[in-house]
Amino acid sequence: MAGREKRRATALDDDERRGRRRQEEAALLLHKIKGLVGWVVAEVAAGRSPSVALHRYQNYCASASTSAAASPSTCACSYDAPVCTEILSLLRKEFHASRLNVLLRVLLVVQQLLQENKHCSKRDIYYMYPSIFVEQAVVDRAINDICVLLKCSRHNVNVVCSCGKRHLSCFTYQYLYCSSLVMGWIRFMEGEKKVYCITNVNAAFSIPVSIEAIKDIVSVARYILVVEKETVFQRLANDKFCERNRCIVITGRGYPDIPTRRFLRYLVEQLRLPAYCLVDSDPYGFDILATYKFGSMQLAYDANVLRVPEIRWLGVFTSDFEEYCLPDCCLLHLSSEDRRKLEGILTRCYLHREAPEWRSELEAMLEKGVKFEIEALSANSISFLSQEYIPQKIKQGRHI
């Protein structure tokens, strides 16, 4: 009984410390926002043109040749250092004035969110001034610019992706749920909500929107498997894959959003488990895999807190088609758009520096000019993927 009371007191202390830390972070950001807005107003009042310097980050470039024999040219790409600086001047260019107008409007929304300890989605912000913002991409860029200016991450400014939610306008995290899914041998608390996947390891649960709300995480899993698509996730659930293989399975349902990438990184760091990724054998499947490992260009400034460099590519590979004797009807020819995308991916510098084996696999796909989906493995048997392909590949270490 005494031990239980002690654990409860420790949990309360942890909650209190997290709460204080969030308050301190919010106070610091509010101080920065107040200083920035005050400076802009003072500059304009004095008849001067305020200029805002925005550092630009780049986690990859297209400096490498598609030739296998060529070596990548020198580039300045980095996961933690800016490669250049963009200057926005309010009174010099109409385009700059428009961008600064948008940036300041979004900044004031962020200020209100931090002051009231509320959260809203990017889509909510767009609908506050749709005639000024014109399109969602304008708001997205402004939010990224604000994070760069304030030297923080997206979650620090209380703006979340357009996940599902029970009502619009501003909200707290208990009213928000993410479209990505998790199942398997894990349990944790998300705020006051119990997420006990471990009581039914084949049932899907929504991934937490905020890892800051996670506490008391427990797992007896041996590894984490990330699958590209919900259809594959459901195939594994129907086959009781987690029950038989003692693992955690996650799907971002296509390109992963920020909560999915943060959650995966959190699990890898906290549980110290290997992570594998299963995607279609096509350029878009690989691009999803690369987003998990290297980060996206749009959020390059935050790549270090979003990417999972340890993740391993489990499949499916171009060579799997012949190895597993799949019928020709499962094979599709690369379209001209597929080829353009694949050729663009092959020029990315990180494939030369960090993943030459991945690059070789992509070159084989381009050379053969074919692609196929994960589900093509069902041609052997409906449960071939869960009963043979994945377990054998992990057991034999056949991943790159």
XYZ file of C-alpha atoms in Angstrom:
400
model
C 0.000 0.000 0.000
C 2.830 2.346 0.937
C 4.587 1.574 -2.346
C 1.465 2.438 -4.329
C 1.135 5.766 -2.521
C 4.791 6.496 -3.188
C 4.385 5.813 -6.938
C 1.304 8.022 -7.024
C 3.192 10.847 -5.305
C 6.094 10.451 -7.749
C 3.693 10.621 -10.719
C 2.129 13.794 -9.309
C 5.581 15.321 -8.864
C 6.454 14.458 -12.479
C 3.206 16.033 -13.703
C 3.947 19.155 -11.707
C 7.474 19.406 -13.110
C 6.187 18.973 -16.682
C 3.551 21.620 -16.074
C 6.116 24.090 -14.746
C 8.414 23.416 -17.677
C 5.613 24.064 -20.183
C 4.717 27.298 -18.407
C 8.342 28.447 -18.501
C 8.633 27.628 -22.211
C 5.394 29.498 -22.961
C 6.540 32.513 -20.921
C 9.828 32.652 -22.840
C 8.052 32.480 -26.221
C 5.575 35.186 -25.166
C 8.503 37.393 -24.173
C 10.091 36.875 -27.620
C 6.812 37.589 -29.417
C 6.194 40.762 -27.428
C 9.711 41.986 -28.187
C 9.452 41.215 -31.917
C 6.018 42.822 -32.403
C 7.036 45.853 -30.327
C 10.172 46.334 -32.399
C 8.232 46.131 -35.712
C 5.682 48.691 -34.497
C 8.437 51.048 -33.284
C 10.321 50.795 -36.581
C 7.223 51.545 -38.653
C 6.242 54.442 -36.360
C 9.703 55.935 -36.877
C 9.355 55.690 -40.665
C 11.928 52.960 -40.996
C 11.578 49.666 -42.869
C 11.855 46.777 -40.407
C 13.722 43.792 -41.808
C 13.288 40.280 -40.442
C 16.061 37.735 -40.918
C 14.877 34.156 -41.434
C 17.441 31.378 -41.289
C 16.897 28.726 -43.947
C 17.613 25.060 -43.271
C 18.198 22.260 -45.753
C 18.495 18.615 -44.760
C 19.218 17.499 -48.308
C 19.985 18.871 -51.750
C 20.024 17.552 -55.307
C 23.737 18.040 -55.770
C 24.535 14.395 -56.441
C 24.634 12.809 -59.877
C 22.288 9.943 -60.710
C 25.284 8.079 -62.042
C 26.315 5.291 -59.681
C 29.965 5.976 -60.439
C 29.769 9.644 -59.622
C 30.598 10.953 -56.182
C 28.359 13.565 -54.535
C 29.514 17.118 -54.847
C 30.206 19.128 -51.752
C 27.061 20.521 -50.150
C 26.230 22.566 -47.080
C 23.204 20.502 -45.969
C 22.872 20.028 -42.227
C 20.347 18.756 -39.705
C 21.101 21.513 -37.216
C 22.711 24.519 -38.943
C 21.182 27.041 -41.388
C 22.524 27.097 -44.925
C 21.483 30.687 -45.701
C 19.421 33.648 -44.449
C 16.415 35.273 -46.116
C 15.697 38.950 -45.376
C 12.091 40.187 -45.425
C 11.718 43.971 -45.557
C 8.297 45.510 -44.826
C 8.474 48.680 -46.902
C 10.716 47.708 -49.812
C 8.821 45.010 -51.674
C 5.093 44.371 -51.909
C 5.684 40.607 -51.764
C 7.719 40.965 -48.560
C 5.096 43.252 -47.047
C 2.402 40.653 -47.728
C 4.440 37.867 -46.145
C 5.209 39.964 -43.075
C 1.542 40.871 -42.767
C 0.627 37.180 -42.742
C 3.465 36.337 -40.366
C 2.402 39.001 -37.841
C -1.254 37.945 -37.977
C -0.361 34.317 -37.335
C 2.064 35.409 -34.637
C -0.751 37.208 -32.803
C -2.838 34.023 -32.952
C 0.086 32.087 -31.481
C 0.413 34.708 -28.744
C -3.254 34.261 -27.822
C -2.906 30.464 -27.776
C 0.072 30.625 -25.451
C -1.562 33.157 -23.153
C -4.742 31.079 -22.848
C -2.962 27.696 -22.883
C -5.053 26.514 -25.830
C -4.281 24.769 -29.102
C -5.613 25.038 -32.625
C -4.943 23.501 -35.994
C -3.338 25.116 -39.022
C -6.695 24.890 -40.746
C -8.386 26.813 -37.932
C -5.871 29.637 -38.367
C -6.483 29.763 -42.117
C -10.216 30.312 -41.600
C -9.576 33.262 -39.293
C -8.446 35.411 -42.271
C -9.163 33.398 -45.463
C -9.294 36.490 -47.712
C -5.812 37.516 -46.564
C -4.188 34.096 -46.382
C -5.735 32.991 -49.729
C -4.555 29.378 -49.344
C -3.458 26.975 -46.611
C 0.139 26.877 -47.853
C 0.535 30.556 -46.917
C -0.354 29.784 -43.295
C 1.895 26.712 -43.250
C 4.881 28.773 -44.400
C 4.152 31.496 -41.822
C 4.039 28.928 -39.013
C 7.375 27.480 -40.130
C 8.845 31.017 -40.315
C 7.610 31.747 -36.785
C 9.233 28.565 -35.456
C 12.511 29.581 -37.089
C 12.261 33.119 -35.677
C 11.446 31.926 -32.165
C 13.898 28.989 -32.373
C 11.313 26.446 -31.329
C 9.344 23.474 -32.650
C 5.763 23.438 -33.966
C 4.352 21.882 -30.798
C 5.852 24.712 -28.697
C 3.574 27.295 -30.366
C 0.408 25.239 -29.651
C -0.371 24.755 -33.345
C -1.142 21.213 -34.404
C -1.723 19.474 -37.712
C -5.252 19.200 -39.053
C -5.965 15.938 -37.263
C -9.493 14.898 -36.404
C -11.144 16.737 -33.545
C -14.487 16.813 -31.875
C -15.087 20.508 -32.447
C -13.482 23.455 -34.211
C -11.972 26.669 -32.837
C -9.428 26.536 -30.011
C -9.261 23.412 -27.900
C -7.203 21.492 -25.373
C -5.510 18.197 -26.191
C -8.195 15.980 -24.652
C -10.500 17.057 -27.507
C -7.992 16.126 -30.200
C -7.093 12.806 -31.750
C -4.632 11.855 -34.456
C -5.514 9.877 -37.575
C -2.405 7.676 -37.251
C -2.705 4.343 -35.466
C -0.755 2.140 -33.047
C -1.279 -1.360 -31.681
C 0.775 -3.912 -29.788
C 2.599 -4.564 -26.559
C 2.561 -1.110 -25.022
C 0.589 0.911 -22.502
C 0.811 4.513 -21.341
C -1.180 7.398 -19.978
C -2.048 10.304 -22.263
C -2.876 12.996 -19.756
C -5.678 11.395 -17.733
C -6.623 8.917 -20.486
C -5.434 5.305 -20.338
C -4.045 3.979 -23.617
C -3.687 0.293 -22.807
C -2.908 -1.327 -26.157
C -1.389 -4.197 -24.207
C -4.806 -5.389 -22.985
C -5.821 -6.086 -26.606
C -2.670 -6.107 -28.709
C -4.555 -6.513 -31.997
C -6.771 -3.438 -31.504
C -5.946 -0.036 -33.028
C -5.533 3.086 -30.901
C -5.019 6.674 -32.058
C -1.481 7.988 -31.711
C -1.168 10.817 -29.145
C -1.033 14.298 -30.639
C 1.386 15.482 -27.947
C 4.183 13.350 -26.547
C 4.355 15.842 -23.671
C 1.081 14.321 -22.441
C 2.551 10.781 -22.332
C 3.548 9.289 -18.990
C 3.932 5.896 -17.294
C 4.924 4.177 -20.540
C 5.460 0.408 -20.285
C 6.282 -2.079 -23.040
C 7.477 -5.667 -23.404
C 7.813 -5.425 -27.188
C 10.913 -6.640 -29.012
C 10.714 -4.172 -31.896
C 8.634 -1.484 -33.614
C 7.223 -1.966 -37.103
C 6.077 1.041 -39.150
C 3.830 0.259 -42.115
C 2.988 2.704 -44.862
C -0.732 2.023 -45.225
C -3.771 1.393 -43.065
C -4.762 -1.568 -45.252
C -1.518 -3.337 -44.328
C -1.985 -2.352 -40.675
C -5.448 -3.963 -40.726
C -4.101 -7.082 -42.441
C -1.626 -7.484 -39.577
C -4.348 -6.853 -36.988
C -6.620 -9.486 -38.572
C -3.755 -11.989 -38.565
C -3.035 -11.251 -34.864
C 0.515 -10.293 -35.864
C 1.336 -8.402 -32.650
C 0.026 -11.211 -30.485
C 2.308 -13.711 -32.204
C 5.382 -11.520 -32.586
C 5.458 -9.318 -29.444
C 5.931 -5.981 -31.183
C 4.427 -2.525 -31.657
C 2.941 -1.622 -35.054
C 2.398 1.963 -36.228
C 0.925 3.412 -39.400
C 1.004 7.050 -40.466
C -1.567 6.220 -43.170
C 0.700 7.506 -45.935
C 3.059 10.431 -45.417
C 3.488 10.750 -41.633
C 2.402 13.913 -39.843
C 4.367 15.546 -37.029
C 2.650 13.682 -34.141
C 3.399 10.317 -35.795
C 7.055 11.134 -36.335
C 7.459 12.526 -32.820
C 5.712 9.506 -31.304
C 7.941 7.056 -33.201
C 11.079 8.915 -32.185
C 9.837 9.031 -28.585
C 9.274 5.262 -28.523
C 12.682 4.503 -30.033
C 14.415 6.749 -27.492
C 12.401 5.736 -24.430
C 12.083 2.000 -25.077
C 15.397 1.551 -26.915
C 13.828 -0.760 -29.476
C 14.844 -1.351 -33.107
C 12.439 0.156 -35.649
C 11.670 -1.300 -39.081
C 9.685 0.263 -41.925
C 7.610 -1.522 -44.562
C 6.562 0.492 -47.638
C 5.473 -0.117 -51.232
C 8.204 -0.742 -53.768
C 7.659 2.537 -55.594
C 9.065 6.106 -55.435
C 6.312 7.354 -53.120
C 6.738 4.494 -50.682
C 10.445 5.226 -50.494
C 9.786 8.943 -49.999
C 7.635 8.057 -46.968
C 10.458 5.896 -45.597
C 12.938 8.745 -46.180
C 10.661 11.163 -44.297
C 10.904 8.962 -41.199
C 14.688 8.579 -41.425
C 15.896 11.924 -42.778
C 12.990 14.330 -42.235
C 11.147 16.479 -44.764
C 12.446 19.596 -46.508
C 9.470 21.663 -45.324
C 10.383 20.998 -41.679
C 14.138 20.866 -42.184
C 14.634 23.322 -39.298
C 13.138 20.706 -36.964
C 14.630 17.569 -38.525
C 16.752 16.776 -35.491
C 13.710 16.317 -33.240
C 11.508 14.590 -35.839
C 13.688 12.125 -37.725
C 14.493 8.569 -36.638
C 17.982 7.891 -38.030
C 18.007 4.347 -36.599
C 15.032 3.126 -38.660
C 15.729 0.195 -40.993
C 14.175 -0.516 -44.375
C 12.513 -3.943 -44.152
C 10.934 -3.924 -47.623
C 9.375 -4.366 -49.975
C 12.332 -4.434 -52.351
C 12.377 -4.728 -56.133
C 14.272 -8.017 -55.731
C 11.454 -9.443 -53.563
C 9.301 -9.859 -56.660
C 11.504 -12.589 -58.117
C 12.635 -14.008 -54.784
C 9.073 -14.729 -53.666
C 7.909 -15.828 -57.144
C 5.075 -13.324 -57.411
C 2.908 -13.515 -60.562
C 3.563 -11.022 -63.346
C 0.081 -9.516 -62.957
C 1.230 -7.997 -59.626
C 3.973 -6.024 -61.369
C 3.353 -2.490 -62.613
C 5.515 -0.390 -64.937
C 6.892 2.884 -63.612
C 5.010 5.816 -65.114
C 6.830 8.846 -66.493
C 5.894 10.682 -63.286
C 7.294 7.788 -61.203
C 10.547 7.954 -63.139
C 10.887 11.712 -62.653
C 10.281 11.388 -58.928
C 12.678 8.466 -58.596
C 15.404 10.265 -60.533
C 14.933 13.288 -58.260
C 15.204 11.147 -55.127
C 18.394 9.526 -56.416
C 20.116 12.930 -56.538
C 19.545 13.589 -52.810
C 22.853 13.972 -51.066
C 21.938 11.935 -47.978
C 21.645 8.760 -50.049
C 25.336 9.106 -50.885
C 26.461 10.133 -47.414
C 24.282 8.003 -45.154
C 22.451 5.295 -47.097
C 24.361 4.013 -50.160
C 22.577 0.623 -49.882
C 19.222 2.361 -50.116
C 20.426 4.184 -53.211
C 21.484 0.899 -54.842
C 18.009 -0.535 -54.255
C 16.417 2.524 -55.884
C 18.763 2.266 -58.857
C 17.617 -1.341 -59.329
C 13.985 -0.159 -59.326
C 14.760 2.479 -61.965
C 16.780 0.082 -64.082
C 14.028 -2.559 -64.126
C 11.347 0.087 -64.536
C 8.827 -1.707 -62.329
C 7.001 -1.268 -59.031
C 4.607 -3.252 -56.845
C 2.633 -2.884 -53.635
C 3.050 -4.609 -50.275
C -0.303 -6.326 -50.814
C 1.154 -8.161 -53.832
C 2.724 -10.580 -51.342
C -0.795 -11.868 -50.630
C -0.638 -13.590 -54.014
C 1.245 -16.406 -52.253
C -1.326 -16.627 -49.449
C -3.572 -14.173 -47.658
C -1.408 -14.236 -44.509
C 1.981 -14.636 -46.204
C 3.006 -11.105 -45.185
C 2.375 -11.606 -41.469
C 3.288 -15.263 -41.097
C 6.382 -15.518 -43.287
C 7.658 -12.351 -44.963
C 8.001 -9.999 -41.972
C 9.034 -12.556 -39.283
C 11.621 -14.206 -41.531
C 13.139 -10.937 -42.677
C 13.536 -9.658 -39.119
C 14.842 -13.001 -37.787
C 17.376 -13.323 -40.610
C 18.411 -9.647 -40.489
C 17.406 -9.079 -44.103
C 16.919 -5.337 -43.922
C 19.026 -2.328 -44.842
